[in-house]
XYZ file of C-alpha atoms in Angstrom:
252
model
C -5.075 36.091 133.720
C -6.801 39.492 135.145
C -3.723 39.147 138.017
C -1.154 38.864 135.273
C -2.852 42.006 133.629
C -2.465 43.801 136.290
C 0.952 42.979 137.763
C 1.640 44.261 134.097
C 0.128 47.053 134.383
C 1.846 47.887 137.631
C 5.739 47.271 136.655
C 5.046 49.733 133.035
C 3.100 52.366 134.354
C 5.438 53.349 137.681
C 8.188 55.360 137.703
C 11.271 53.199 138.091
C 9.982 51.899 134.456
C 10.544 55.222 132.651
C 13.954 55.993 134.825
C 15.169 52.173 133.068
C 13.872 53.334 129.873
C 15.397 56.820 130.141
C 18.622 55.669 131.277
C 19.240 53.090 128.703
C 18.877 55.823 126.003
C 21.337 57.803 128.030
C 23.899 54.846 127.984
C 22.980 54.479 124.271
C 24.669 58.272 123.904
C 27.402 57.842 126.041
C 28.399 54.760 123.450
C 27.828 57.124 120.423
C 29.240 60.204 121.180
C 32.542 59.650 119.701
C 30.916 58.222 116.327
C 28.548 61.692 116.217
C 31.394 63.373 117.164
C 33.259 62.347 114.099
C 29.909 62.346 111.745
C 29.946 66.203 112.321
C 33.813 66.880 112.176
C 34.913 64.417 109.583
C 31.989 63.957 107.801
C 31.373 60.748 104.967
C 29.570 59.396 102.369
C 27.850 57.136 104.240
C 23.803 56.932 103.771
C 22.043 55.507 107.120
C 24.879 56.175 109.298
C 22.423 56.368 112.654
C 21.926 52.879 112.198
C 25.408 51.872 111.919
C 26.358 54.416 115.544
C 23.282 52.448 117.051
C 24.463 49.014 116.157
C 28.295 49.745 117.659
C 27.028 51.905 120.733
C 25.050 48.919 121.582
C 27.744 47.134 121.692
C 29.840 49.646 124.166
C 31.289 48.349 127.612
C 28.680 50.967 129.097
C 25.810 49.650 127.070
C 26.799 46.119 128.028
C 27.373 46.790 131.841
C 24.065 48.604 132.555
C 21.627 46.404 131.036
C 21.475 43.827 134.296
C 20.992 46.884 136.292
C 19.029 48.977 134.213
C 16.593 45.805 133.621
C 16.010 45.743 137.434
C 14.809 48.840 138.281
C 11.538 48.950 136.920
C 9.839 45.696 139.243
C 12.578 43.455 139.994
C 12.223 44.324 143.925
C 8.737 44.273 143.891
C 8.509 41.145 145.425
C 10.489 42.210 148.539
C 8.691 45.348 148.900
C 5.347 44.089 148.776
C 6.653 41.513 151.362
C 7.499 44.632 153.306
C 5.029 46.834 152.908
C 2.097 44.191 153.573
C 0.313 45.221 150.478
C 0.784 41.163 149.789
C -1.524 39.994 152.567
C -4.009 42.754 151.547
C -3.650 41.360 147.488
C -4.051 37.982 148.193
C -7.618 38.245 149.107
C -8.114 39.067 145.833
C -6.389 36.211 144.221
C -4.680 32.557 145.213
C -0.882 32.353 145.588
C 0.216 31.064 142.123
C -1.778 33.282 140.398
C 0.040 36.426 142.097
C 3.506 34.554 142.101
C 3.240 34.093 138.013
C 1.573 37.235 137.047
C 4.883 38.845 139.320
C 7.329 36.770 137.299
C 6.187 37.331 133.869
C 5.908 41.447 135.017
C 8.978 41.392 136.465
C 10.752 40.165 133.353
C 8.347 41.458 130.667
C 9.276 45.222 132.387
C 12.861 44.799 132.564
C 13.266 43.561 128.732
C 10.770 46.430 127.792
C 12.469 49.445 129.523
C 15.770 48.360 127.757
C 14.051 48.333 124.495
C 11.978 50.852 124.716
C 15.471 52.983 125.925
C 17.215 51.936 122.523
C 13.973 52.858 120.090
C 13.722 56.164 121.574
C 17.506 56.493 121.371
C 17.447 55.721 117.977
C 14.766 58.040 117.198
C 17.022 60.941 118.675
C 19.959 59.630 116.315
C 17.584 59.938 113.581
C 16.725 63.227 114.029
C 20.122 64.588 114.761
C 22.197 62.861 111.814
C 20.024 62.315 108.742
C 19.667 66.105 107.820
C 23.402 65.533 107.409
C 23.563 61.701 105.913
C 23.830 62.035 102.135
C 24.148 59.161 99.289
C 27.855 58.268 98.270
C 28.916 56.194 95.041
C 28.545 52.863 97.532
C 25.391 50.999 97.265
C 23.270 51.383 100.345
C 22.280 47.962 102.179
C 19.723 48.399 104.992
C 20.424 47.671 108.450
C 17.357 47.503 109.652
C 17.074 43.731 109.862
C 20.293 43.798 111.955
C 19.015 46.639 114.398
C 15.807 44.313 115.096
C 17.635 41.071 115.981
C 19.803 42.984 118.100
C 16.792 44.854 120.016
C 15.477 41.035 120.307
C 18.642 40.856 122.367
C 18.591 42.946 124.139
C 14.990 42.525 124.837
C 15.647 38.898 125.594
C 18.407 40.081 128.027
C 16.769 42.357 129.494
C 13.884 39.763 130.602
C 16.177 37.884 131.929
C 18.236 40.011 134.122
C 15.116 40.881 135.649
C 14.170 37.358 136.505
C 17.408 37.126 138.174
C 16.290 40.412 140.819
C 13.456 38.887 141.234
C 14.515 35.433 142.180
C 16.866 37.225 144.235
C 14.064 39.341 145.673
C 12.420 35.907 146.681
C 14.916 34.378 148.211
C 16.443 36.979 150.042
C 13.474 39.027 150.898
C 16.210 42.014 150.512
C 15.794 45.388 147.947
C 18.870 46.170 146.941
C 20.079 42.922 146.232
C 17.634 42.716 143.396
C 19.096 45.193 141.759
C 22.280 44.085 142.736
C 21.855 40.366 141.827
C 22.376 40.750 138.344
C 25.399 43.136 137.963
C 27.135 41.038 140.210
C 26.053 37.495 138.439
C 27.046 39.413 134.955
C 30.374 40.053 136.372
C 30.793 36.518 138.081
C 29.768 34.944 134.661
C 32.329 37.053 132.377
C 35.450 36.833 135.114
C 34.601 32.784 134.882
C 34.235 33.001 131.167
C 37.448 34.994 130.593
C 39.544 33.317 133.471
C 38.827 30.109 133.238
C 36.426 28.577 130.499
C 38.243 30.624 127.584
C 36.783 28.090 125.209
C 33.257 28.226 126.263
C 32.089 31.589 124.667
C 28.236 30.777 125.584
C 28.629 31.348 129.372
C 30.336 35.054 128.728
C 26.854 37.403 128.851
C 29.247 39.997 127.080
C 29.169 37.438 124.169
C 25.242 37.084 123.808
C 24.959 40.608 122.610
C 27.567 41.222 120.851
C 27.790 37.557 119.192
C 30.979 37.154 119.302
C 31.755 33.648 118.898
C 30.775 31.246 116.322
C 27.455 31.147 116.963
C 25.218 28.712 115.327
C 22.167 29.347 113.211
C 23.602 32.819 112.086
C 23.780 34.074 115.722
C 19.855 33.213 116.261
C 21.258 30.459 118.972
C 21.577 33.393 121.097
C 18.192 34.546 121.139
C 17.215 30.664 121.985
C 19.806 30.472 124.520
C 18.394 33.446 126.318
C 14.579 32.685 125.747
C 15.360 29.066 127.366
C 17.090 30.744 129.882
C 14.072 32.952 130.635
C 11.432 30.274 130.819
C 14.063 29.012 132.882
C 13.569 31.809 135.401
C 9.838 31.408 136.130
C 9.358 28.099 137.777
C 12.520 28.809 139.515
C 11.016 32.278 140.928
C 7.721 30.411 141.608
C 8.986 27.520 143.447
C 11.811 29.781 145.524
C 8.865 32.372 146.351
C 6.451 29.232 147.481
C 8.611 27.723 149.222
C 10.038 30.208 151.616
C 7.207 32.369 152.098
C 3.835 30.362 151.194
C 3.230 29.408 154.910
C 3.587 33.162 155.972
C 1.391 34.341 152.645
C -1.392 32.283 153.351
C-alpha cells in the first residue's frame, strides 16, 4: 500500500500532471469560444448558460481528440523512463516487483483520469466567472444541469484512466517514451476509422461514442461508464503481466 501511495504521489505532484490538467482546460475553451462568443453578441434568456457551453464544448472534435493524449502525459511513460534512467533497480530495494508494478498501474491511470478532470472543473470555474454576471432569468423554467455535468466528468474521468493504461501498457511492452503517449491517439483513431468504416452498427467500439453517448445506450447512458470501468480493470493485470513478463528477469 505505502508503494501505491507513493507512485501516487509521484504521477500528481510532477509537472507533466499540471501541463494535462492545464491543457485540457485550454481544449475546453477552444470548444466554447463560439458559444461565449455568441453569449456576449447575441445575448438570451437563458439562466445557467456556462453549464450548457461546458456540456457541448465537451463534446467538441478537439475535446474528444486530446483526451488519449492529454491523459498520457502526466505518468503514462513512467515506466519506460524509470527503465531508462535506472531509478527502477535503485526502487526495488525498497519494495518486491508486484508491489511497484501495481502501485505504477493504478498511478498511471488514476493521474491520467485526474488531470482531465481536474482540466474541465477548473475550466468550468473560468466559465462561471466570465458568463454569470451576464446570465439572467427568462420566462422558461430553469432545470439544473448539474447532474448531467457530473456523469459526464465521470466520463471523462473514466476515459481518461483508461487512455493512460493504454501508455502505460505500451510503455511496458515497448520499453519506448513516445509511444506512450502515442499509443493512445493512435488506438483512438484505429478504433473510430474501424467503427465508422466497417462495424457501422456496433456504436460501443467508436471511443467518440462513449462520451458523447451517442447511441442507444442502455441504462440511461450509465452502460458507458461500466463499459469503461471494465475496460480499466481490464488494463491492470494486462500492464502487470506484460511488465513481468518482459522485464522481471532483468528487474530482479
Amino acid at each position: 500500500m505505502r508503494t501505491v501511495i507513493s507512485e501516487i504521489r509521484r504521477a500528481v505532484t510532477g509537472r507533466p500532471f499540471v501541463l494535462a490538467s492545464l491543457g485540457t482546460a485550454v481544449c475546453v475553451f477552444v470548444g466554447a469560444f463560439s458559444d461565449v462568443f455568441a453569449v456576449f453578441t447575441v445575448g438570451g434568456d437563458m439562466f445557467g448558460a456556462h453549464r450548457v457551453i461546458l456540456l457541448n464544448a465537451l463534446k467538441s472534435n478537439v475535446m474528444l481528440l486530446a483526451v488519449p493524449i492529454l491523459a498520457a502525459i502526466p505518468f503514462s511513460s513512467s515506466f519506460a523512463e524509470d527503465k531508462r534512467s535506472g531509478f527502477l533497480k535503485q526502487y526495488l530495494t525498497r519494495t518486491d516487483t508486484d508491489s511497484y508494478l501495481w502501485g505504477k498501474g493504478a498511478a498511471s491511470m488514476l493521474s491520467g483520469g485526474l488531470a482531465i478532470v481536474i482540466g474541465i472543473f477548473a475550466a468550468f470555474f473560468v466559465l462561471f466567472l466570465v458568463l454569470s454576471p451576464v446570465e439572467y432569468f427568462g420566462q422558461r423554467a430553469v432545470v439544473s444541469l448539474m447532474p448531467k455535468v457530473l456523469k459526464c466528468s465521470i466520463l471523462f474521468f473514466l476515459c481518461g484512466c483508461l487512455w493512460a493504461g493504454v501508455g502505460l501498457i505500451a510503455s511496458a511492452l515497448f520499453n519506448n517514451v513516445y509511444l506512450a503517449y502515442a499509443a493512445p491517439f493512435i488506438s483512438c483513431y484505429l478504433l473510430i476509422i474501424l467503427q465508422e468504416r466497417y462495424l457501422r452498427g456496433e456504436f460501443m467500439v467508436n471511443p467518440r461514442n462513449w462520451l458523447t453517448l451517442a447511441g442507444d445506450w442502455p441504462l440511461e447512458g450509465w452502460s458507458a461508464h461500466i463499459l469503461l470501468f471494465v475496460l480499466c480493470l481490464a488494463c491492470l493485470p494486462i500492464f502487470f503481466l506484460v511488465a513481468s513478463g518482459r522485464d522481471r528477469k532483468s528487474v530482479v
